[in-house]
Amino acid sequence: MMQVNLPKIAPPTRQARYEQSSDECQEALKEAFGAFAAYCTAAGWSDDEVAVALIQIADEHLCSLAILADFSVVVLAPNLTSGPKAEGTSA
């Protein structure tokens, strides 16, 4: 089986959650995520299978956080639920 060396993940630039913290976290995880996905496909899983499995695992993780914490803080956090904005609206 392929040996995987995950790249170093940069820590957050601030202690508290802030408006762009989700974007910063995604950027910090992107390279390691790609390496992990490649590791999974090297083991024989298809790209589609890996993508679906990781989405389901992430969803289960988010649900477990919601159960352990205040549901509105975890699930309704602006960075986690903001989708595309309609034209003419502001954030």
mmCIF file of N, CA and C in Angstrom:
data_model
loop_
_atom_site.group_PDB
_atom_site.id
_atom_site.type_symbol
_atom_site.label_atom_id
_atom_site.label_comp_id
_atom_site.label_asym_id
_atom_site.label_seq_id
_atom_site.Cartn_x
_atom_site.Cartn_y
_atom_site.Cartn_z
ATOM 1 N N MET A 1 0.840 -1.184 0.000
ATOM 2 C CA MET A 1 0.000 0.000 0.000
ATOM 3 C C MET A 1 0.880 1.240 0.000
ATOM 4 N N MET A 2 0.402 2.264 -0.634
ATOM 5 C CA MET A 2 1.112 3.530 -0.764
ATOM 6 C C MET A 2 1.359 4.171 0.606
ATOM 7 N N GLN A 3 2.564 4.688 0.798
ATOM 8 C CA GLN A 3 2.892 5.439 2.013
ATOM 9 C C GLN A 3 2.413 6.865 1.799
ATOM 10 N N VAL A 4 1.776 7.443 2.806
ATOM 11 C CA VAL A 4 1.280 8.821 2.660
ATOM 12 C C VAL A 4 1.959 9.712 3.691
ATOM 13 N N ASN A 5 2.456 10.824 3.215
ATOM 14 C CA ASN A 5 3.011 11.856 4.083
ATOM 15 C C ASN A 5 2.150 13.088 3.915
ATOM 16 N N LEU A 6 1.304 13.325 4.894
ATOM 17 C CA LEU A 6 0.416 14.473 4.796
ATOM 18 C C LEU A 6 1.205 15.759 5.000
ATOM 19 N N PRO A 7 0.897 16.772 4.202
ATOM 20 C CA PRO A 7 1.577 18.046 4.371
ATOM 21 C C PRO A 7 1.185 18.704 5.691
ATOM 22 N N LYS A 8 2.028 19.592 6.157
ATOM 23 C CA LYS A 8 1.743 20.321 7.392
ATOM 24 C C LYS A 8 0.514 21.200 7.177
ATOM 25 N N ILE A 9 -0.348 21.233 8.168
ATOM 26 C CA ILE A 9 -1.563 22.049 8.120
ATOM 27 C C ILE A 9 -1.310 23.313 8.940
ATOM 28 N N ALA A 10 -1.481 24.456 8.303
ATOM 29 C CA ALA A 10 -1.263 25.737 8.980
ATOM 30 C C ALA A 10 -2.319 25.934 10.066
ATOM 31 N N PRO A 11 -1.915 26.463 11.218
ATOM 32 C CA PRO A 11 -2.891 26.751 12.279
ATOM 33 C C PRO A 11 -3.692 28.010 11.942
ATOM 34 N N PRO A 12 -4.809 28.226 12.635
ATOM 35 C CA PRO A 12 -5.578 29.458 12.398
ATOM 36 C C PRO A 12 -4.737 30.686 12.753
ATOM 37 N N THR A 13 -5.011 31.782 12.062
ATOM 38 C CA THR A 13 -4.269 33.006 12.331
ATOM 39 C C THR A 13 -4.814 33.757 13.539
ATOM 40 N N ARG A 14 -6.013 33.394 13.986
ATOM 41 C CA ARG A 14 -6.628 34.039 15.159
ATOM 42 C C ARG A 14 -7.158 32.970 16.100
ATOM 43 N N GLN A 15 -7.279 33.314 17.359
ATOM 44 C CA GLN A 15 -7.780 32.373 18.365
ATOM 45 C C GLN A 15 -9.291 32.166 18.244
ATOM 46 N N ALA A 16 -10.030 33.241 18.056
ATOM 47 C CA ALA A 16 -11.493 33.160 18.017
ATOM 48 C C ALA A 16 -11.986 33.009 16.582
ATOM 49 N N ARG A 17 -13.171 32.448 16.443
ATOM 50 C CA ARG A 17 -13.806 32.319 15.132
ATOM 51 C C ARG A 17 -14.077 33.722 14.601
ATOM 52 N N TYR A 18 -13.877 33.920 13.312
ATOM 53 C CA TYR A 18 -14.113 35.215 12.688
ATOM 54 C C TYR A 18 -14.722 34.993 11.309
ATOM 55 N N GLU A 19 -15.064 36.067 10.643
ATOM 56 C CA GLU A 19 -15.851 35.976 9.414
ATOM 57 C C GLU A 19 -15.244 35.058 8.356
ATOM 58 N N GLN A 20 -13.924 35.116 8.165
ATOM 59 C CA GLN A 20 -13.292 34.297 7.132
ATOM 60 C C GLN A 20 -12.629 33.031 7.690
ATOM 61 N N SER A 21 -12.913 32.655 8.919
ATOM 62 C CA SER A 21 -12.214 31.498 9.493
ATOM 63 C C SER A 21 -12.508 30.203 8.735
ATOM 64 N N SER A 22 -13.713 30.041 8.239
ATOM 65 C CA SER A 22 -14.035 28.831 7.482
ATOM 66 C C SER A 22 -13.233 28.784 6.178
ATOM 67 N N ASP A 23 -13.124 29.930 5.506
ATOM 68 C CA ASP A 23 -12.330 29.991 4.276
ATOM 69 C C ASP A 23 -10.862 29.696 4.564
ATOM 70 N N GLU A 24 -10.344 30.255 5.646
ATOM 71 C CA GLU A 24 -8.945 30.030 6.017
ATOM 72 C C GLU A 24 -8.706 28.556 6.339
ATOM 73 N N CYS A 25 -9.644 27.939 7.050
ATOM 74 C CA CYS A 25 -9.525 26.523 7.390
ATOM 75 C C CYS A 25 -9.532 25.670 6.127
ATOM 76 N N GLN A 26 -10.438 25.966 5.211
ATOM 77 C CA GLN A 26 -10.491 25.210 3.955
ATOM 78 C C GLN A 26 -9.172 25.302 3.205
ATOM 79 N N GLU A 27 -8.607 26.485 3.142
ATOM 80 C CA GLU A 27 -7.331 26.670 2.442
ATOM 81 C C GLU A 27 -6.219 25.884 3.134
ATOM 82 N N ALA A 28 -6.223 25.876 4.469
ATOM 83 C CA ALA A 28 -5.199 25.158 5.226
ATOM 84 C C ALA A 28 -5.304 23.644 5.031
ATOM 85 N N LEU A 29 -6.523 23.145 4.863
ATOM 86 C CA LEU A 29 -6.743 21.705 4.734
ATOM 87 C C LEU A 29 -6.661 21.185 3.307
ATOM 88 N N LYS A 30 -6.731 22.073 2.331
ATOM 89 C CA LYS A 30 -6.866 21.668 0.920
ATOM 90 C C LYS A 30 -5.772 20.702 0.461
ATOM 91 N N GLU A 31 -4.516 21.001 0.731
ATOM 92 C CA GLU A 31 -3.429 20.153 0.259
ATOM 93 C C GLU A 31 -3.441 18.785 0.957
ATOM 94 N N ALA A 32 -3.666 18.786 2.277
ATOM 95 C CA ALA A 32 -3.717 17.520 3.016
ATOM 96 C C ALA A 32 -4.923 16.688 2.580
ATOM 97 N N PHE A 33 -6.038 17.345 2.313
ATOM 98 C CA PHE A 33 -7.230 16.653 1.845
ATOM 99 C C PHE A 33 -6.962 15.973 0.508
ATOM 100 N N GLY A 34 -6.312 16.692 -0.402
ATOM 101 C CA GLY A 34 -5.975 16.117 -1.700
ATOM 102 C C GLY A 34 -5.057 14.915 -1.568
ATOM 103 N N ALA A 35 -4.080 15.015 -0.654
ATOM 104 C CA ALA A 35 -3.154 13.895 -0.427
ATOM 105 C C ALA A 35 -3.909 12.697 0.153
ATOM 106 N N PHE A 36 -4.826 12.945 1.078
ATOM 107 C CA PHE A 36 -5.598 11.863 1.668
ATOM 108 C C PHE A 36 -6.518 11.216 0.634
ATOM 109 N N ALA A 37 -7.160 12.029 -0.201
ATOM 110 C CA ALA A 37 -8.029 11.489 -1.255
ATOM 111 C C ALA A 37 -7.214 10.642 -2.227
ATOM 112 N N ALA A 38 -6.010 11.087 -2.567
ATOM 113 C CA ALA A 38 -5.138 10.310 -3.455
ATOM 114 C C ALA A 38 -4.742 8.993 -2.802
ATOM 115 N N TYR A 39 -4.502 9.014 -1.508
ATOM 116 C CA TYR A 39 -4.173 7.801 -0.751
ATOM 117 C C TYR A 39 -5.329 6.807 -0.827
ATOM 118 N N CYS A 40 -6.557 7.309 -0.711
ATOM 119 C CA CYS A 40 -7.739 6.446 -0.774
ATOM 120 C C CYS A 40 -7.906 5.835 -2.158
ATOM 121 N N THR A 41 -7.689 6.636 -3.202
ATOM 122 C CA THR A 41 -7.826 6.110 -4.556
ATOM 123 C C THR A 41 -6.692 5.136 -4.879
ATOM 124 N N ALA A 42 -5.508 5.365 -4.318
ATOM 125 C CA ALA A 42 -4.390 4.424 -4.521
ATOM 126 C C ALA A 42 -4.702 3.071 -3.894
ATOM 127 N N ALA A 43 -5.566 3.066 -2.873
ATOM 128 C CA ALA A 43 -5.964 1.816 -2.236
ATOM 129 C C ALA A 43 -6.999 1.064 -3.075
ATOM 130 N N GLY A 44 -7.511 1.725 -4.138
ATOM 131 C CA GLY A 44 -8.439 1.037 -5.027
ATOM 132 C C GLY A 44 -9.831 1.625 -5.103
ATOM 133 N N TRP A 45 -10.141 2.602 -4.265
ATOM 134 C CA TRP A 45 -11.468 3.225 -4.306
ATOM 135 C C TRP A 45 -11.510 4.232 -5.444
ATOM 136 N N SER A 46 -12.661 4.356 -6.092
ATOM 137 C CA SER A 46 -12.795 5.332 -7.181
ATOM 138 C C SER A 46 -12.891 6.743 -6.598
ATOM 139 N N ASP A 47 -12.604 7.735 -7.439
ATOM 140 C CA ASP A 47 -12.728 9.134 -7.006
ATOM 141 C C ASP A 47 -14.138 9.426 -6.497
ATOM 142 N N ASP A 48 -15.149 8.910 -7.204
ATOM 143 C CA ASP A 48 -16.536 9.138 -6.801
ATOM 144 C C ASP A 48 -16.834 8.510 -5.443
ATOM 145 N N GLU A 49 -16.376 7.270 -5.248
ATOM 146 C CA GLU A 49 -16.614 6.590 -3.961
ATOM 147 C C GLU A 49 -15.953 7.349 -2.818
ATOM 148 N N VAL A 50 -14.729 7.812 -3.039
ATOM 149 C CA VAL A 50 -14.010 8.562 -2.002
ATOM 150 C C VAL A 50 -14.742 9.864 -1.698
ATOM 151 N N ALA A 51 -15.145 10.588 -2.741
ATOM 152 C CA ALA A 51 -15.838 11.866 -2.537
ATOM 153 C C ALA A 51 -17.124 11.681 -1.738
ATOM 154 N N VAL A 52 -17.938 10.709 -2.125
ATOM 155 C CA VAL A 52 -19.205 10.470 -1.422
ATOM 156 C C VAL A 52 -18.951 10.041 0.024
ATOM 157 N N ALA A 53 -17.996 9.155 0.225
ATOM 158 C CA ALA A 53 -17.692 8.695 1.587
ATOM 159 C C ALA A 53 -17.219 9.851 2.465
ATOM 160 N N LEU A 54 -16.354 10.709 1.942
ATOM 161 C CA LEU A 54 -15.849 11.829 2.741
ATOM 162 C C LEU A 54 -16.948 12.841 3.058
ATOM 163 N N ILE A 55 -17.848 13.060 2.110
ATOM 164 C CA ILE A 55 -18.988 13.952 2.367
ATOM 165 C C ILE A 55 -19.861 13.374 3.477
ATOM 166 N N GLN A 56 -20.132 12.077 3.416
ATOM 167 C CA GLN A 56 -20.975 11.440 4.436
ATOM 168 C C GLN A 56 -20.293 11.463 5.803
ATOM 169 N N ILE A 57 -18.990 11.224 5.834
ATOM 170 C CA ILE A 57 -18.254 11.266 7.098
ATOM 171 C C ILE A 57 -18.268 12.687 7.662
ATOM 172 N N ALA A 58 -18.064 13.683 6.796
ATOM 173 C CA ALA A 58 -18.093 15.078 7.249
ATOM 174 C C ALA A 58 -19.471 15.447 7.779
ATOM 175 N N ASP A 59 -20.523 14.982 7.104
ATOM 176 C CA ASP A 59 -21.891 15.252 7.547
ATOM 177 C C ASP A 59 -22.157 14.628 8.914
ATOM 178 N N GLU A 60 -21.723 13.382 9.095
ATOM 179 C CA GLU A 60 -21.891 12.714 10.394
ATOM 180 C C GLU A 60 -21.114 13.454 11.490
ATOM 181 N N HIS A 61 -19.925 13.934 11.151
ATOM 182 C CA HIS A 61 -19.118 14.678 12.119
ATOM 183 C C HIS A 61 -19.826 15.977 12.515
ATOM 184 N N LEU A 62 -20.363 16.696 11.528
ATOM 185 C CA LEU A 62 -21.088 17.932 11.811
ATOM 186 C C LEU A 62 -22.306 17.660 12.688
ATOM 187 N N CYS A 63 -23.010 16.580 12.406
ATOM 188 C CA CYS A 63 -24.178 16.218 13.229
ATOM 189 C C CYS A 63 -23.763 15.896 14.658
ATOM 190 N N SER A 64 -22.639 15.200 14.831
ATOM 191 C CA SER A 64 -22.193 14.881 16.193
ATOM 192 C C SER A 64 -21.781 16.145 16.931
ATOM 193 N N LEU A 65 -21.209 17.116 16.235
ATOM 194 C CA LEU A 65 -20.874 18.400 16.865
ATOM 195 C C LEU A 65 -22.136 19.130 17.295
ATOM 196 N N ALA A 66 -23.162 19.068 16.457
ATOM 197 C CA ALA A 66 -24.419 19.730 16.773
ATOM 198 C C ALA A 66 -25.066 19.119 18.003
ATOM 199 N N ILE A 67 -24.927 17.818 18.169
ATOM 200 C CA ILE A 67 -25.490 17.145 19.335
ATOM 201 C C ILE A 67 -24.727 17.538 20.596
ATOM 202 N N LEU A 68 -23.408 17.664 20.481
ATOM 203 C CA LEU A 68 -22.569 17.976 21.637
ATOM 204 C C LEU A 68 -22.570 19.452 22.009
ATOM 205 N N ALA A 69 -22.871 20.312 21.062
ATOM 206 C CA ALA A 69 -22.824 21.754 21.315
ATOM 207 C C ALA A 69 -24.193 22.361 21.066
ATOM 208 N N ASP A 70 -24.259 23.653 21.242
ATOM 209 C CA ASP A 70 -25.481 24.382 20.938
ATOM 210 C C ASP A 70 -25.747 24.263 19.442
ATOM 211 N N PHE A 71 -26.846 23.664 19.070
ATOM 212 C CA PHE A 71 -27.165 23.396 17.677
ATOM 213 C C PHE A 71 -27.062 24.648 16.819
ATOM 214 N N SER A 72 -27.549 25.769 17.284
ATOM 215 C CA SER A 72 -27.532 26.983 16.477
ATOM 216 C C SER A 72 -26.121 27.494 16.236
ATOM 217 N N VAL A 73 -25.210 27.274 17.150
ATOM 218 C CA VAL A 73 -23.833 27.736 16.980
ATOM 219 C C VAL A 73 -23.137 26.923 15.899
ATOM 220 N N VAL A 74 -23.349 25.630 15.874
ATOM 221 C CA VAL A 74 -22.662 24.756 14.922
ATOM 222 C C VAL A 74 -23.318 24.790 13.551
ATOM 223 N N VAL A 75 -24.606 24.547 13.479
ATOM 224 C CA VAL A 75 -25.280 24.377 12.202
ATOM 225 C C VAL A 75 -25.645 25.708 11.556
ATOM 226 N N LEU A 76 -25.975 26.696 12.349
ATOM 227 C CA LEU A 76 -26.415 27.961 11.781
ATOM 228 C C LEU A 76 -25.302 28.993 11.701
ATOM 229 N N ALA A 77 -24.046 28.580 11.904
ATOM 230 C CA ALA A 77 -22.913 29.505 11.784
ATOM 231 C C ALA A 77 -22.911 30.091 10.380
ATOM 232 N N PRO A 78 -22.746 31.393 10.252
ATOM 233 C CA PRO A 78 -22.841 32.033 8.936
ATOM 234 C C PRO A 78 -21.913 31.430 7.884
ATOM 235 N N ASN A 79 -20.710 31.062 8.248
ATOM 236 C CA ASN A 79 -19.768 30.533 7.265
ATOM 237 C C ASN A 79 -20.143 29.135 6.807
ATOM 238 N N LEU A 80 -20.931 28.414 7.571
ATOM 239 C CA LEU A 80 -21.260 27.037 7.213
ATOM 240 C C LEU A 80 -22.542 26.928 6.398
ATOM 241 N N THR A 81 -23.403 27.927 6.513
ATOM 242 C CA THR A 81 -24.696 27.808 5.837
ATOM 243 C C THR A 81 -24.889 28.808 4.724
ATOM 244 N N SER A 82 -23.951 29.709 4.529
ATOM 245 C CA SER A 82 -24.152 30.712 3.491
ATOM 246 C C SER A 82 -23.968 30.075 2.119
ATOM 247 N N GLY A 83 -24.980 30.199 1.326
ATOM 248 C CA GLY A 83 -24.918 29.711 -0.037
ATOM 249 C C GLY A 83 -24.761 30.898 -0.966
ATOM 250 N N PRO A 84 -25.002 30.686 -2.222
ATOM 251 C CA PRO A 84 -24.916 31.807 -3.161
ATOM 252 C C PRO A 84 -25.912 32.882 -2.801
ATOM 253 N N LYS A 85 -25.496 34.115 -2.901
ATOM 254 C CA LYS A 85 -26.377 35.236 -2.573
ATOM 255 C C LYS A 85 -27.125 35.660 -3.827
ATOM 256 N N ALA A 86 -28.372 36.035 -3.643
ATOM 257 C CA ALA A 86 -29.159 36.537 -4.760
ATOM 258 C C ALA A 86 -28.640 37.917 -5.130
ATOM 259 N N GLU A 87 -28.752 38.256 -6.385
ATOM 260 C CA GLU A 87 -28.292 39.571 -6.818
ATOM 261 C C GLU A 87 -29.064 40.644 -6.097
ATOM 262 N N GLY A 88 -28.349 41.707 -5.729
ATOM 263 C CA GLY A 88 -29.004 42.845 -5.064
ATOM 264 C C GLY A 88 -29.158 42.656 -3.574
ATOM 265 N N THR A 89 -28.644 41.553 -2.992
ATOM 266 C CA THR A 89 -28.730 41.356 -1.549
ATOM 267 C C THR A 89 -27.365 41.571 -0.953
ATOM 268 N N SER A 90 -27.341 41.839 0.324
ATOM 269 C CA SER A 90 -26.066 42.009 1.010
ATOM 270 C C SER A 90 -25.953 40.977 2.108
ATOM 271 N N ALA A 91 -24.729 40.774 2.558
ATOM 272 C CA ALA A 91 -24.466 39.746 3.588
ATOM 273 C C ALA A 91 -24.882 40.209 4.940
#
